[in-house]
mmCIF file of C-alpha atoms and ligand atoms in Angstrom:
data_model
loop_
_atom_site.group_PDB
_atom_site.id
_atom_site.type_symbol
_atom_site.label_atom_id
_atom_site.label_comp_id
_atom_site.label_asym_id
_atom_site.label_seq_id
_atom_site.Cartn_x
_atom_site.Cartn_y
_atom_site.Cartn_z
ATOM 1 C CA MET A 7 -6.702 30.260 -8.023
ATOM 2 C CA ARG A 8 -6.703 26.340 -8.931
ATOM 3 C CA THR A 9 -8.073 24.117 -6.433
ATOM 4 C CA PRO A 10 -4.594 22.341 -4.454
ATOM 5 C CA ILE A 11 -4.650 18.406 -4.298
ATOM 6 C CA GLY A 12 -3.155 16.836 -3.035
ATOM 7 C CA ILE A 13 -1.756 12.181 -3.602
ATOM 8 C CA ASP A 14 -0.163 9.807 -1.673
ATOM 9 C CA LEU A 15 0.780 7.515 -3.127
ATOM 10 C CA GLY A 16 1.542 4.319 -1.837
ATOM 11 C CA THR A 17 3.144 0.868 -1.734
ATOM 12 C CA SER A 18 -0.056 -1.017 -0.968
ATOM 13 C CA THR A 19 -3.108 1.743 -1.343
ATOM 14 C CA SER A 20 -3.254 5.596 -3.270
ATOM 15 C CA GLU A 21 -5.339 8.447 -1.794
ATOM 16 C CA ILE A 22 -5.981 12.038 -4.540
ATOM 17 C CA THR A 23 -7.091 14.324 -2.266
ATOM 18 C CA ALA A 24 -8.331 18.766 -3.279
ATOM 19 C CA PHE A 25 -7.887 21.023 -0.749
ATOM 20 C CA GLU A 26 -11.376 22.988 -0.634
ATOM 21 C CA ASN A 27 -13.279 25.590 1.602
ATOM 22 C CA GLY A 28 -10.712 24.794 4.187
ATOM 23 C CA GLN A 29 -11.450 21.131 4.677
ATOM 24 C CA CYS A 30 -9.739 17.224 2.927
ATOM 25 C CA LYS A 31 -12.233 16.459 -0.336
ATOM 26 C CA SER A 32 -10.820 12.325 -0.341
ATOM 27 C CA PHE A 33 -12.345 11.351 -3.966
ATOM 28 C CA GLU A 34 -13.360 8.366 -3.852
ATOM 29 C CA ASP A 35 -13.437 5.843 -6.992
ATOM 30 C CA ASN A 36 -15.830 5.089 -8.563
ATOM 31 C CA SER A 37 -15.291 3.317 -11.547
ATOM 32 C CA ALA A 38 -14.499 -0.217 -8.745
ATOM 33 C CA PRO A 39 -16.502 -2.993 -7.570
ATOM 34 C CA SER A 40 -16.576 -1.090 -4.371
ATOM 35 C CA PRO A 41 -15.319 2.655 -4.994
ATOM 36 C CA SER A 42 -13.805 3.617 -1.835
ATOM 37 C CA ALA A 43 -11.165 6.646 -1.736
ATOM 38 C CA VAL A 44 -8.736 4.244 -0.887
ATOM 39 C CA VAL A 45 -7.753 2.819 -4.154
ATOM 40 C CA PRO A 46 -5.147 -0.240 -3.863
ATOM 41 C CA SER A 47 -2.086 0.509 -5.551
ATOM 42 C CA VAL A 48 -2.786 -2.511 -8.300
ATOM 43 C CA VAL A 49 -1.918 -2.263 -12.632
ATOM 44 C CA ALA A 50 -2.154 -4.959 -14.112
ATOM 45 C CA TYR A 51 -2.418 -4.828 -18.561
ATOM 46 C CA ASP A 52 -5.245 -6.637 -19.989
ATOM 47 C CA PRO A 53 -3.605 -7.758 -24.064
ATOM 48 C CA GLN A 54 -7.226 -8.243 -25.103
ATOM 49 C CA THR A 55 -8.280 -5.127 -24.820
ATOM 50 C CA GLN A 56 -4.721 -3.453 -24.297
ATOM 51 C CA GLU A 57 -5.903 -1.110 -21.321
ATOM 52 C CA HIS A 58 -4.434 -0.880 -18.117
ATOM 53 C CA LYS A 59 -6.791 -1.115 -15.677
ATOM 54 C CA VAL A 60 -6.058 0.289 -12.339
ATOM 55 C CA GLY A 61 -7.145 -1.084 -8.626
ATOM 56 C CA GLU A 62 -10.069 -3.050 -7.208
ATOM 57 C CA MET A 63 -10.326 -3.656 -11.549
ATOM 58 C CA ALA A 64 -6.292 -5.034 -11.364
ATOM 59 C CA GLU A 65 -6.339 -7.131 -8.010
ATOM 60 C CA SER A 66 -8.438 -9.671 -10.639
ATOM 61 C CA TYR A 67 -5.935 -9.903 -12.719
ATOM 62 C CA PRO A 68 -4.222 -12.762 -11.916
ATOM 63 C CA ASP A 69 -0.071 -11.511 -13.031
ATOM 64 C CA CYS A 70 -1.309 -8.516 -11.582
ATOM 65 C CA ILE A 71 1.558 -5.454 -10.454
ATOM 66 C CA ARG A 72 1.642 -4.975 -6.474
ATOM 67 C CA GLU A 73 3.522 -3.103 -4.275
ATOM 68 C CA ALA A 74 5.969 -1.079 -7.451
ATOM 69 C CA LYS A 75 7.145 0.972 -4.820
ATOM 70 C CA ARG A 76 9.483 -0.704 -2.888
ATOM 71 C CA LYS A 77 11.241 -0.388 -6.452
ATOM 72 C CA MET A 78 10.985 2.830 -6.740
ATOM 73 C CA GLY A 79 15.342 4.528 -7.858
ATOM 74 C CA LEU A 80 16.359 0.832 -9.027
ATOM 75 C CA SER A 81 17.625 0.064 -12.243
ATOM 76 C CA GLY A 82 17.352 -3.552 -14.428
ATOM 77 C CA GLU A 83 15.988 -6.842 -13.110
ATOM 78 C CA GLU A 84 15.728 -5.258 -10.091
ATOM 79 C CA ALA A 85 13.713 -2.824 -10.635
ATOM 80 C CA LEU A 86 11.421 -5.405 -13.384
ATOM 81 C CA CYS A 87 7.583 -5.391 -13.365
ATOM 82 C CA SER A 88 5.543 -6.944 -15.507
ATOM 83 C CA THR A 89 2.063 -7.693 -16.117
ATOM 84 C CA GLY A 90 -0.549 -9.408 -19.224
ATOM 85 C CA GLY A 91 3.380 -10.063 -20.948
ATOM 86 C CA LYS A 92 4.589 -6.138 -21.061
ATOM 87 C CA ASP A 93 7.078 -4.573 -18.909
ATOM 88 C CA LEU A 94 6.454 -1.527 -16.755
ATOM 89 C CA LYS A 95 9.461 0.381 -14.953
ATOM 90 C CA PRO A 96 8.431 1.089 -11.478
ATOM 91 C CA GLU A 97 8.269 5.210 -12.359
ATOM 92 C CA GLU A 98 5.982 4.648 -15.031
ATOM 93 C CA VAL A 99 3.046 1.567 -12.560
ATOM 94 C CA GLY A 100 3.369 4.867 -10.513
ATOM 95 C CA ALA A 101 2.244 6.985 -13.419
ATOM 96 C CA ILE A 102 -0.339 4.699 -14.476
ATOM 97 C CA ILE A 103 -1.743 4.988 -10.898
ATOM 98 C CA LEU A 104 -1.687 9.088 -10.814
ATOM 99 C CA LYS A 105 -3.583 9.419 -14.114
ATOM 100 C CA HIS A 106 -5.778 7.242 -13.037
ATOM 101 C CA LEU A 107 -6.197 9.326 -9.231
ATOM 102 C CA LYS A 108 -6.491 11.997 -11.975
ATOM 103 C CA LYS A 109 -8.999 11.393 -13.723
ATOM 104 C CA ILE A 110 -11.086 10.236 -10.065
ATOM 105 C CA ALA A 111 -10.454 13.659 -9.509
ATOM 106 C CA GLU A 112 -11.132 15.439 -12.539
ATOM 107 C CA GLU A 113 -14.555 13.515 -12.892
ATOM 108 C CA GLN A 114 -15.160 14.981 -9.378
ATOM 109 C CA MET A 115 -14.454 17.725 -9.800
ATOM 110 C CA PHE A 116 -16.773 18.681 -13.078
ATOM 111 C CA GLY A 117 -14.534 18.311 -15.292
ATOM 112 C CA GLU A 118 -10.873 21.676 -13.559
ATOM 113 C CA GLU A 119 -8.111 19.912 -14.907
ATOM 114 C CA ILE A 120 -6.012 18.430 -13.142
ATOM 115 C CA THR A 121 -1.765 20.105 -13.323
ATOM 116 C CA ASP A 122 -0.437 20.574 -10.343
ATOM 117 C CA VAL A 123 -0.183 18.114 -7.548
ATOM 118 C CA ILE A 124 1.936 17.698 -4.052
ATOM 119 C CA LEU A 125 2.856 14.413 -3.768
ATOM 120 C CA THR A 126 3.620 12.532 -0.105
ATOM 121 C CA VAL A 127 6.901 10.112 -0.084
ATOM 122 C CA PRO A 128 8.410 8.167 2.842
ATOM 123 C CA ALA A 129 10.661 10.691 5.011
ATOM 124 C CA ILE A 130 13.225 8.069 4.399
ATOM 125 C CA PHE A 131 12.509 7.487 0.642
ATOM 126 C CA SER A 132 16.534 7.764 -1.517
ATOM 127 C CA GLU A 133 17.565 10.219 -3.659
ATOM 128 C CA LYS A 134 16.626 7.948 -6.367
ATOM 129 C CA ALA A 135 13.594 7.321 -5.106
ATOM 130 C CA ARG A 136 12.788 10.642 -5.249
ATOM 131 C CA VAL A 137 13.924 11.277 -7.876
ATOM 132 C CA ALA A 138 12.083 7.991 -10.008
ATOM 133 C CA THR A 139 8.565 9.028 -8.233
ATOM 134 C CA MET A 140 8.644 12.338 -9.943
ATOM 135 C CA THR A 141 9.325 10.926 -13.332
ATOM 136 C CA ALA A 142 6.095 9.331 -12.142
ATOM 137 C CA GLY A 143 4.328 12.502 -11.824
ATOM 138 C CA GLN A 144 5.351 14.126 -15.083
ATOM 139 C CA LEU A 145 5.060 11.241 -17.103
ATOM 140 C CA ALA A 146 1.109 10.732 -16.498
ATOM 141 C CA GLY A 147 1.125 14.559 -17.379
ATOM 142 C CA LEU A 148 0.953 16.204 -14.010
ATOM 143 C CA ASN A 149 3.179 18.792 -12.545
ATOM 144 C CA ILE A 150 4.877 18.185 -9.521
ATOM 145 C CA THR A 151 4.868 21.363 -7.171
ATOM 146 C CA GLN A 152 6.270 19.527 -3.893
ATOM 147 C CA LEU A 153 7.640 16.082 -2.815
ATOM 148 C CA ILE A 154 6.635 16.271 0.619
ATOM 149 C CA ASN A 155 7.282 13.515 3.270
ATOM 150 C CA GLU A 156 4.452 12.015 4.524
ATOM 151 C CA PRO A 157 4.813 12.497 8.175
ATOM 152 C CA VAL A 158 5.209 15.806 7.308
ATOM 153 C CA ALA A 159 1.952 15.731 6.008
ATOM 154 C CA ALA A 160 0.662 13.682 8.785
ATOM 155 C CA ALA A 161 1.498 16.274 10.859
ATOM 156 C CA ILE A 162 0.006 19.392 9.659
ATOM 157 C CA TYR A 163 -2.949 17.163 9.187
ATOM 158 C CA TYR A 164 -2.916 16.966 13.005
ATOM 159 C CA ALA A 165 -2.758 19.997 13.709
ATOM 160 C CA ASP A 166 -5.639 21.814 11.802
ATOM 161 C CA LEU A 167 -7.534 18.573 13.272
ATOM 162 C CA ALA A 168 -6.770 19.130 16.459
ATOM 163 C CA ARG A 169 -5.578 22.826 16.308
ATOM 164 C CA ASP A 170 -7.880 23.377 19.695
ATOM 165 C CA ARG A 171 -5.506 21.500 21.784
ATOM 166 C CA TRP A 172 -2.488 22.131 20.012
ATOM 167 C CA GLN A 173 -2.107 25.642 21.141
ATOM 168 C CA GLY A 174 1.080 26.551 21.585
ATOM 169 C CA ASN A 175 3.861 24.634 22.194
ATOM 170 C CA LYS A 176 3.719 20.808 21.632
ATOM 171 C CA THR A 177 6.517 18.044 20.254
ATOM 172 C CA LEU A 178 4.035 15.213 18.270
ATOM 173 C CA PHE A 179 5.705 11.253 17.690
ATOM 174 C CA VAL A 180 4.223 10.801 14.140
ATOM 175 C CA PHE A 181 4.440 7.086 13.044
ATOM 176 C CA ASP A 182 3.671 6.193 10.191
ATOM 177 C CA PHE A 183 3.006 2.101 9.833
ATOM 178 C CA GLY A 184 3.042 1.533 5.855
ATOM 179 C CA GLY A 185 2.658 -0.902 3.045
ATOM 180 C CA GLY A 186 6.748 -1.038 3.036
ATOM 181 C CA THR A 187 7.609 1.189 4.452
ATOM 182 C CA LEU A 188 8.003 2.024 8.644
ATOM 183 C CA ASP A 189 8.990 5.274 9.892
ATOM 184 C CA PHE A 190 9.022 7.106 12.724
ATOM 185 C CA SER A 191 9.723 11.486 13.158
ATOM 186 C CA VAL A 192 9.594 13.283 15.643
ATOM 187 C CA CYS A 193 8.090 17.038 15.550
ATOM 188 C CA GLN A 194 8.452 20.223 17.469
ATOM 189 C CA LYS A 195 5.384 23.102 16.857
ATOM 190 C CA VAL A 196 6.924 26.361 18.159
ATOM 191 C CA GLY A 197 4.027 28.879 17.369
ATOM 192 C CA ASN A 198 2.839 28.088 13.831
ATOM 193 C CA VAL A 199 6.151 26.705 12.820
ATOM 194 C CA ILE A 200 6.531 23.708 12.552
ATOM 195 C CA ASN A 201 9.661 21.776 13.011
ATOM 196 C CA PHE A 202 10.932 17.679 12.372
ATOM 197 C CA VAL A 203 13.656 16.901 15.371
ATOM 198 C CA CYS A 204 14.332 13.760 13.326
ATOM 199 C CA THR A 205 13.153 10.787 11.603
ATOM 200 C CA GLY A 206 13.572 7.643 11.229
ATOM 201 C CA GLY A 207 13.224 4.105 10.151
ATOM 202 C CA ASP A 208 13.716 1.431 7.533
ATOM 203 C CA ALA A 209 12.077 2.494 3.264
ATOM 204 C CA LYS A 210 12.353 -2.011 2.474
ATOM 205 C CA LEU A 211 9.581 -3.138 6.244
ATOM 206 C CA GLY A 212 5.935 -3.034 6.038
ATOM 207 C CA GLY A 213 2.609 -4.952 5.896
ATOM 208 C CA LYS A 214 4.110 -6.805 3.327
ATOM 209 C CA ASP A 215 6.049 -8.346 4.987
ATOM 210 C CA ILE A 216 3.683 -9.316 7.823
ATOM 211 C CA ASP A 217 2.328 -10.540 4.810
ATOM 212 C CA GLU A 218 4.606 -13.171 2.961
ATOM 213 C CA MET A 219 6.151 -14.347 6.584
ATOM 214 C CA PHE A 220 1.839 -14.940 7.829
ATOM 215 C CA MET A 221 2.093 -16.687 3.823
ATOM 216 C CA ALA A 222 4.946 -18.711 4.797
ATOM 217 C CA TYR A 223 3.694 -19.772 8.237
ATOM 218 C CA ILE A 224 0.017 -21.307 7.335
ATOM 219 C CA ARG A 225 1.989 -22.900 4.724
ATOM 220 C CA LYS A 226 3.954 -24.523 6.813
ATOM 221 C CA LYS A 227 1.049 -25.308 8.851
ATOM 222 C CA PHE A 228 -0.665 -26.713 5.603
ATOM 223 C CA VAL A 229 2.191 -28.838 5.388
ATOM 224 C CA ALA A 230 2.093 -30.210 9.016
ATOM 225 C CA ASP A 231 -1.242 -31.218 8.329
ATOM 226 C CA HIS A 232 -1.268 -33.320 5.209
ATOM 227 C CA PRO A 233 2.465 -34.518 4.680
ATOM 228 C CA SER A 234 1.711 -36.288 1.388
ATOM 229 C CA VAL A 235 0.212 -33.410 -0.774
ATOM 230 C CA ARG A 236 2.091 -30.834 -3.189
ATOM 231 C CA LEU A 237 1.560 -27.375 -3.492
ATOM 232 C CA SER A 238 -0.014 -25.904 -6.516
ATOM 233 C CA GLU A 239 2.358 -23.729 -8.844
ATOM 234 C CA GLY A 240 1.870 -21.343 -10.608
ATOM 235 C CA VAL A 241 0.750 -17.353 -10.313
ATOM 236 C CA PRO A 242 -3.157 -17.465 -10.109
ATOM 237 C CA ILE A 243 -2.680 -19.479 -7.026
ATOM 238 C CA GLU A 244 0.318 -17.560 -5.931
ATOM 239 C CA GLU A 245 -2.472 -14.293 -6.215
ATOM 240 C CA ALA A 246 -5.370 -16.379 -4.545
ATOM 241 C CA PHE A 247 -3.273 -17.509 -1.660
ATOM 242 C CA LYS A 248 -2.175 -13.794 -0.657
ATOM 243 C CA LYS A 249 -5.409 -12.477 -1.397
ATOM 244 C CA ALA A 250 -6.834 -14.961 1.122
ATOM 245 C CA CYS A 251 -4.028 -14.171 3.762
ATOM 246 C CA ILE A 252 -4.749 -10.557 3.422
ATOM 247 C CA VAL A 253 -8.231 -10.627 4.636
ATOM 248 C CA CYS A 254 -7.484 -12.700 7.218
ATOM 249 C CA LYS A 255 -4.704 -10.763 8.547
ATOM 250 C CA LYS A 256 -7.164 -7.794 8.528
ATOM 251 C CA SER A 257 -10.153 -9.522 10.168
ATOM 252 C CA LEU A 258 -7.922 -10.088 13.048
ATOM 253 C CA SER A 259 -7.507 -6.680 13.613
ATOM 254 C CA THR A 260 -11.260 -6.325 15.215
ATOM 255 C CA SER A 261 -11.806 -9.736 15.912
ATOM 256 C CA GLN A 262 -10.351 -12.759 18.006
ATOM 257 C CA SER A 263 -10.237 -15.126 14.501
ATOM 258 C CA GLY A 264 -10.323 -15.360 11.184
ATOM 259 C CA HIS A 265 -9.805 -18.845 8.252
ATOM 260 C CA ILE A 266 -8.417 -18.433 4.925
ATOM 261 C CA TYR A 267 -10.016 -20.782 2.216
ATOM 262 C CA VAL A 268 -8.167 -21.848 -1.536
ATOM 263 C CA SER A 269 -9.386 -23.463 -3.130
ATOM 264 C CA SER A 270 -6.412 -26.627 -5.734
ATOM 265 C CA PHE A 271 -4.317 -25.376 -2.803
ATOM 266 C CA ALA A 272 -2.663 -28.537 -3.293
ATOM 267 C CA THR A 273 -2.802 -31.909 -4.740
ATOM 268 C CA GLU A 274 -2.522 -35.376 -3.314
ATOM 269 C CA ASN A 275 -2.322 -38.919 -5.234
ATOM 270 C CA GLY A 276 -3.797 -35.932 -8.091
ATOM 271 C CA ARG A 277 -6.805 -34.843 -6.050
ATOM 272 C CA PRO A 278 -7.210 -31.641 -5.786
ATOM 273 C CA VAL A 279 -7.254 -30.580 -1.932
ATOM 274 C CA ASP A 280 -8.144 -27.704 -0.211
ATOM 275 C CA LEU A 281 -6.540 -25.009 1.279
ATOM 276 C CA ASN A 282 -9.582 -24.540 4.587
ATOM 277 C CA ILE A 283 -7.574 -23.713 8.066
ATOM 278 C CA SER A 284 -8.699 -20.950 10.924
ATOM 279 C CA VAL A 285 -6.461 -18.488 12.753
ATOM 280 C CA SER A 286 -6.572 -17.529 15.911
ATOM 281 C CA ARG A 287 -5.298 -13.690 16.750
ATOM 282 C CA ASP A 288 -2.878 -15.275 19.629
ATOM 283 C CA GLU A 289 -1.853 -17.420 16.971
ATOM 284 C CA PHE A 290 -1.080 -14.745 14.913
ATOM 285 C CA GLU A 291 0.435 -12.386 17.792
ATOM 286 C CA LYS A 292 2.724 -15.576 18.780
ATOM 287 C CA ASN A 293 3.319 -17.440 14.801
ATOM 288 C CA VAL A 294 3.975 -14.171 13.076
ATOM 289 C CA LEU A 295 4.223 -10.253 14.755
ATOM 290 C CA ILE A 296 6.811 -11.712 16.987
ATOM 291 C CA SER A 297 9.115 -12.585 14.301
ATOM 292 C CA PHE A 298 8.076 -9.139 12.051
ATOM 293 C CA TYR A 299 9.006 -7.388 15.847
ATOM 294 C CA PHE A 300 12.263 -9.829 15.465
ATOM 295 C CA LEU A 301 13.183 -8.625 11.983
ATOM 296 C CA ILE A 302 12.628 -5.038 13.836
ATOM 297 C CA ASN A 303 15.065 -4.787 15.592
ATOM 298 C CA ILE A 304 17.840 -6.222 13.222
ATOM 299 C CA HIS A 305 17.453 -3.404 10.814
HETATM 300 N N1 ATP B 24 -8.032 -3.806 9.307
HETATM 301 C C1 ATP B 24 -5.837 -3.698 9.168
HETATM 302 N N2 ATP B 24 -5.831 -4.184 10.047
HETATM 303 C C2 ATP B 24 -4.286 -5.230 10.097
HETATM 304 N N3 ATP B 24 -3.157 -4.419 8.768
HETATM 305 C C3 ATP B 24 -4.007 -3.989 7.744
HETATM 306 C C4 ATP B 24 -5.457 -2.837 8.048
HETATM 307 N N4 ATP B 24 -5.757 -2.705 6.422
HETATM 308 C C5 ATP B 24 -4.282 -2.469 5.889
HETATM 309 N N5 ATP B 24 -3.740 -3.357 6.141
HETATM 310 C C6 ATP B 24 -2.597 -3.030 7.003
HETATM 311 O O1 ATP B 24 -1.535 -1.859 7.272
HETATM 312 C C7 ATP B 24 -0.639 -1.778 6.207
HETATM 313 C C8 ATP B 24 -0.581 -0.123 5.618
HETATM 314 O O2 ATP B 24 -1.803 -0.039 4.677
HETATM 315 P P1 ATP B 24 -1.552 1.398 3.348
HETATM 316 O O3 ATP B 24 -2.503 1.713 2.150
HETATM 317 O O4 ATP B 24 -0.857 2.285 4.873
HETATM 318 O O5 ATP B 24 0.261 1.770 2.787
HETATM 319 P P2 ATP B 24 0.760 2.744 2.307
HETATM 320 O O6 ATP B 24 0.456 4.287 2.597
HETATM 321 O O7 ATP B 24 0.342 1.738 0.733
HETATM 322 O O8 ATP B 24 1.801 2.040 2.206
HETATM 323 P P3 ATP B 24 3.302 2.602 2.324
HETATM 324 O O9 ATP B 24 3.031 4.414 3.432
HETATM 325 O O10 ATP B 24 4.565 2.465 2.537
HETATM 326 O O11 ATP B 24 4.005 3.084 1.032
HETATM 327 C C9 ATP B 24 -0.853 -2.341 4.531
HETATM 328 O O12 ATP B 24 -0.466 -3.826 4.814
HETATM 329 C C10 ATP B 24 -2.353 -3.659 4.658
HETATM 330 O O13 ATP B 24 -2.535 -4.160 4.623
HETATM 331 MG MG1 MG B 25 1.814 5.390 3.668
#
């Protein structure tokens, strides 16, 4: 029997896992400068080598494609993703990521070819988004045996992990704060059967929105401190700024303060001005997270 393979094709990051000897084994991307099983869902096209780069390797391209999952199921202008002078559909971007994950796993499974895969999708994904995800799988040469909802995968994994504490009938609340989607589900385990009672959330709300609010806040703060500067424009500076804000946001989860530095963020009388700002956790919570909570309420 072939090893069962599961893939989480996420908005911010993606993962591939095999179920071997009763255990889940996630595969690290050894081609990345800092190998990790959490692979950034980022794709870039290099016109010089005519190759697609995926994950951490793609992040160094200023016009890389991020968060294509948010566009799954859309069409026309709304769906367009561009990199290196090439236009791609979201399902094509998804396929490039899936192919990369397939390669990572195959290399570490001693050449065992991966064809059959279970893919997870947000519980509140539309039918069109599900079809586009299936197409991504087909384009990657995979046979998607099942699309399962992310909270279902989480509940099954938890039920197995905590089987000693999860004896008998239990109720579980699954909260998934993703990069692009935010959802919750309530499930009940009766004997060995897990039933989903309800699910809800927003397919267009997640950590990506916090990043955008944080960037807007920092930009405003910088302009207030430097009223006569002209902000630099262009994709490379935007990408460097975004990256620095995400790193700072993550550091605030474990530290009381974080720092953001972006070289030549603006110009003043033709001279470059760097962005060099410290942010405290308290300031982040009061000025950024509070706006995010407001967004949750109005959705
Ligand atoms: N240490 C951290 N502190 C704060 N935020 C973090 C931290 N680590 C990750 N995040 C944020 O959590 C969000 C969710 O990341 P995750 O990789 O789980 O999303 P995803 O599975 O790709 O998204 P989705 O499930 O919506 O498709 C991202 O916005 C990411 O920036
Ligand atoms: Mg997720």
